[in-house]
Amino acid sequence: MRTLTIEPLTQSAFAPFGDVIESAGRDFFMINNGSTRRYHRLSKVETAAAEDEVLISIFRAQALPRPLPIAMLERHPLGSQAFMPLHGKPFLIVVAPIGEEPQPGQIHAFISNGRQGVNYRRGVWHHPVLSIAPEDDFLVIDRAGAGNNCDEHFFPEDQRVLLSLVDRGI
Ligand SMILES: NC(=O)N[C@@H](O)C(=O)O
Ligand code: NI
């Protein structure tokens, strides 16, 4: 089983899948009479219909056993989905490009430094949130409305890739 290389999360590397939400290295302008930096328009929420709602939620995620065979990926065809870690803890992101089905050879893994979130573009294949800490909280911004907004794809065992942090001692 192929072990995924875990890449540092950068906007350029993640660009095919969406945006990295972070302040480091980003432009800002001052607001609130000079007391606040606004890191403006780091990403945007995508929805499918004018009547769609945009939700703000908190996900409290438990870490999955590792090494983790990637048995499935999901996508949200009708809206984007953003995850921002709330406690500054690194977490993992596993994605594959937009397409009818995710291709095992096109699965990428990234690690957030805990000060970075992600916003998955509509239709990007991704694994459900992957905490590294035993438990972690994420602010989640995504779309609600009519229609099915979650397609799941399950890989046969011989097409699964492995997500491991063993070489990082985690
Ligand atoms: N099911 C759900 O809302 N969560 C997933 O979409 C996820 O990406 O974690
Ligand atoms: Ni999702």
JSON list of N, CA and C and ligand atoms in Angstrom, two decimals, residues 59 74-76 80-83 120 124-129 140 142 149-150, ligand 2:
[
{"chain": "A", "resi": 59, "resn": "PHE", "atom": "N", "xyz": [-16.83, 21.75, 14.72]},
{"chain": "A", "resi": 59, "resn": "PHE", "atom": "CA", "xyz": [-16.67, 20.30, 14.71]},
{"chain": "A", "resi": 59, "resn": "PHE", "atom": "C", "xyz": [-15.68, 19.96, 15.82]},
{"chain": "A", "resi": 74, "resn": "GLU", "atom": "N", "xyz": [-14.84, 12.11, 0.21]},
{"chain": "A", "resi": 74, "resn": "GLU", "atom": "CA", "xyz": [-16.17, 12.66, -0.06]},
{"chain": "A", "resi": 74, "resn": "GLU", "atom": "C", "xyz": [-16.01, 13.98, -0.81]},
{"chain": "A", "resi": 75, "resn": "ARG", "atom": "N", "xyz": [-17.11, 14.47, -1.32]},
{"chain": "A", "resi": 75, "resn": "ARG", "atom": "CA", "xyz": [-17.10, 15.80, -1.95]},
{"chain": "A", "resi": 75, "resn": "ARG", "atom": "C", "xyz": [-18.45, 16.47, -1.69]},
{"chain": "A", "resi": 76, "resn": "HIS", "atom": "N", "xyz": [-18.42, 17.80, -1.78]},
{"chain": "A", "resi": 76, "resn": "HIS", "atom": "CA", "xyz": [-19.65, 18.58, -1.62]},
{"chain": "A", "resi": 76, "resn": "HIS", "atom": "C", "xyz": [-19.88, 19.33, -2.92]},
{"chain": "A", "resi": 80, "resn": "SER", "atom": "N", "xyz": [-18.72, 25.06, -1.05]},
{"chain": "A", "resi": 80, "resn": "SER", "atom": "CA", "xyz": [-17.37, 24.91, -0.47]},
{"chain": "A", "resi": 80, "resn": "SER", "atom": "C", "xyz": [-17.49, 24.49, 1.00]},
{"chain": "A", "resi": 81, "resn": "GLN", "atom": "N", "xyz": [-16.38, 24.13, 1.60]},
{"chain": "A", "resi": 81, "resn": "GLN", "atom": "CA", "xyz": [-16.35, 23.78, 3.02]},
{"chain": "A", "resi": 81, "resn": "GLN", "atom": "C", "xyz": [-15.02, 24.20, 3.59]},
{"chain": "A", "resi": 82, "resn": "ALA", "atom": "N", "xyz": [-15.06, 25.01, 4.64]},
{"chain": "A", "resi": 82, "resn": "ALA", "atom": "CA", "xyz": [-13.84, 25.55, 5.27]},
{"chain": "A", "resi": 82, "resn": "ALA", "atom": "C", "xyz": [-13.69, 25.00, 6.68]},
{"chain": "A", "resi": 83, "resn": "PHE", "atom": "N", "xyz": [-12.43, 24.71, 7.04]},
{"chain": "A", "resi": 83, "resn": "PHE", "atom": "CA", "xyz": [-12.08, 24.24, 8.39]},
{"chain": "A", "resi": 83, "resn": "PHE", "atom": "C", "xyz": [-10.98, 25.14, 8.93]},
{"chain": "A", "resi": 120, "resn": "TYR", "atom": "N", "xyz": [-12.16, 24.08, 1.11]},
{"chain": "A", "resi": 120, "resn": "TYR", "atom": "CA", "xyz": [-12.26, 23.20, -0.06]},
{"chain": "A", "resi": 120, "resn": "TYR", "atom": "C", "xyz": [-13.22, 23.84, -1.06]},
{"chain": "A", "resi": 124, "resn": "VAL", "atom": "N", "xyz": [-14.35, 19.35, -4.61]},
{"chain": "A", "resi": 124, "resn": "VAL", "atom": "CA", "xyz": [-13.02, 18.78, -4.32]},
{"chain": "A", "resi": 124, "resn": "VAL", "atom": "C", "xyz": [-13.18, 17.56, -3.42]},
{"chain": "A", "resi": 125, "resn": "TRP", "atom": "N", "xyz": [-12.57, 16.47, -3.82]},
{"chain": "A", "resi": 125, "resn": "TRP", "atom": "CA", "xyz": [-12.63, 15.25, -3.00]},
{"chain": "A", "resi": 125, "resn": "TRP", "atom": "C", "xyz": [-11.73, 15.44, -1.78]},
{"chain": "A", "resi": 126, "resn": "HIS", "atom": "N", "xyz": [-12.23, 15.07, -0.62]},
{"chain": "A", "resi": 126, "resn": "HIS", "atom": "CA", "xyz": [-11.44, 15.22, 0.61]},
{"chain": "A", "resi": 126, "resn": "HIS", "atom": "C", "xyz": [-11.87, 14.17, 1.63]},
{"chain": "A", "resi": 127, "resn": "HIS", "atom": "N", "xyz": [-10.94, 13.88, 2.55]},
{"chain": "A", "resi": 127, "resn": "HIS", "atom": "CA", "xyz": [-11.29, 12.99, 3.66]},
{"chain": "A", "resi": 127, "resn": "HIS", "atom": "C", "xyz": [-11.98, 13.82, 4.73]},
{"chain": "A", "resi": 128, "resn": "PRO", "atom": "N", "xyz": [-12.97, 13.28, 5.42]},
{"chain": "A", "resi": 128, "resn": "PRO", "atom": "CA", "xyz": [-13.51, 14.00, 6.58]},
{"chain": "A", "resi": 128, "resn": "PRO", "atom": "C", "xyz": [-12.40, 14.43, 7.52]},
{"chain": "A", "resi": 129, "resn": "VAL", "atom": "N", "xyz": [-12.71, 15.49, 8.27]},
{"chain": "A", "resi": 129, "resn": "VAL", "atom": "CA", "xyz": [-11.68, 16.19, 9.04]},
{"chain": "A", "resi": 129, "resn": "VAL", "atom": "C", "xyz": [-10.77, 15.21, 9.80]},
{"chain": "A", "resi": 140, "resn": "VAL", "atom": "N", "xyz": [-16.16, 25.59, 11.24]},
{"chain": "A", "resi": 140, "resn": "VAL", "atom": "CA", "xyz": [-16.48, 25.06, 9.90]},
{"chain": "A", "resi": 140, "resn": "VAL", "atom": "C", "xyz": [-17.51, 25.98, 9.25]},
{"chain": "A", "resi": 142, "resn": "ASP", "atom": "N", "xyz": [-19.79, 26.14, 5.86]},
{"chain": "A", "resi": 142, "resn": "ASP", "atom": "CA", "xyz": [-20.18, 25.41, 4.65]},
{"chain": "A", "resi": 142, "resn": "ASP", "atom": "C", "xyz": [-21.63, 25.71, 4.30]},
{"chain": "A", "resi": 149, "resn": "ASN", "atom": "N", "xyz": [-25.68, 17.19, -0.89]},
{"chain": "A", "resi": 149, "resn": "ASN", "atom": "CA", "xyz": [-24.40, 17.92, -0.95]},
{"chain": "A", "resi": 149, "resn": "ASN", "atom": "C", "xyz": [-23.25, 17.11, -0.39]},
{"chain": "A", "resi": 150, "resn": "CYS", "atom": "N", "xyz": [-23.38, 15.79, -0.42]},
{"chain": "A", "resi": 150, "resn": "CYS", "atom": "CA", "xyz": [-22.25, 14.98, 0.06]},
{"chain": "A", "resi": 150, "resn": "CYS", "atom": "C", "xyz": [-22.22, 13.66, -0.71]},
{"chain": "B", "resi": 2, "resn": "NI", "atom": "NI", "xyz": [-16.52, 17.53, 3.96]}
]
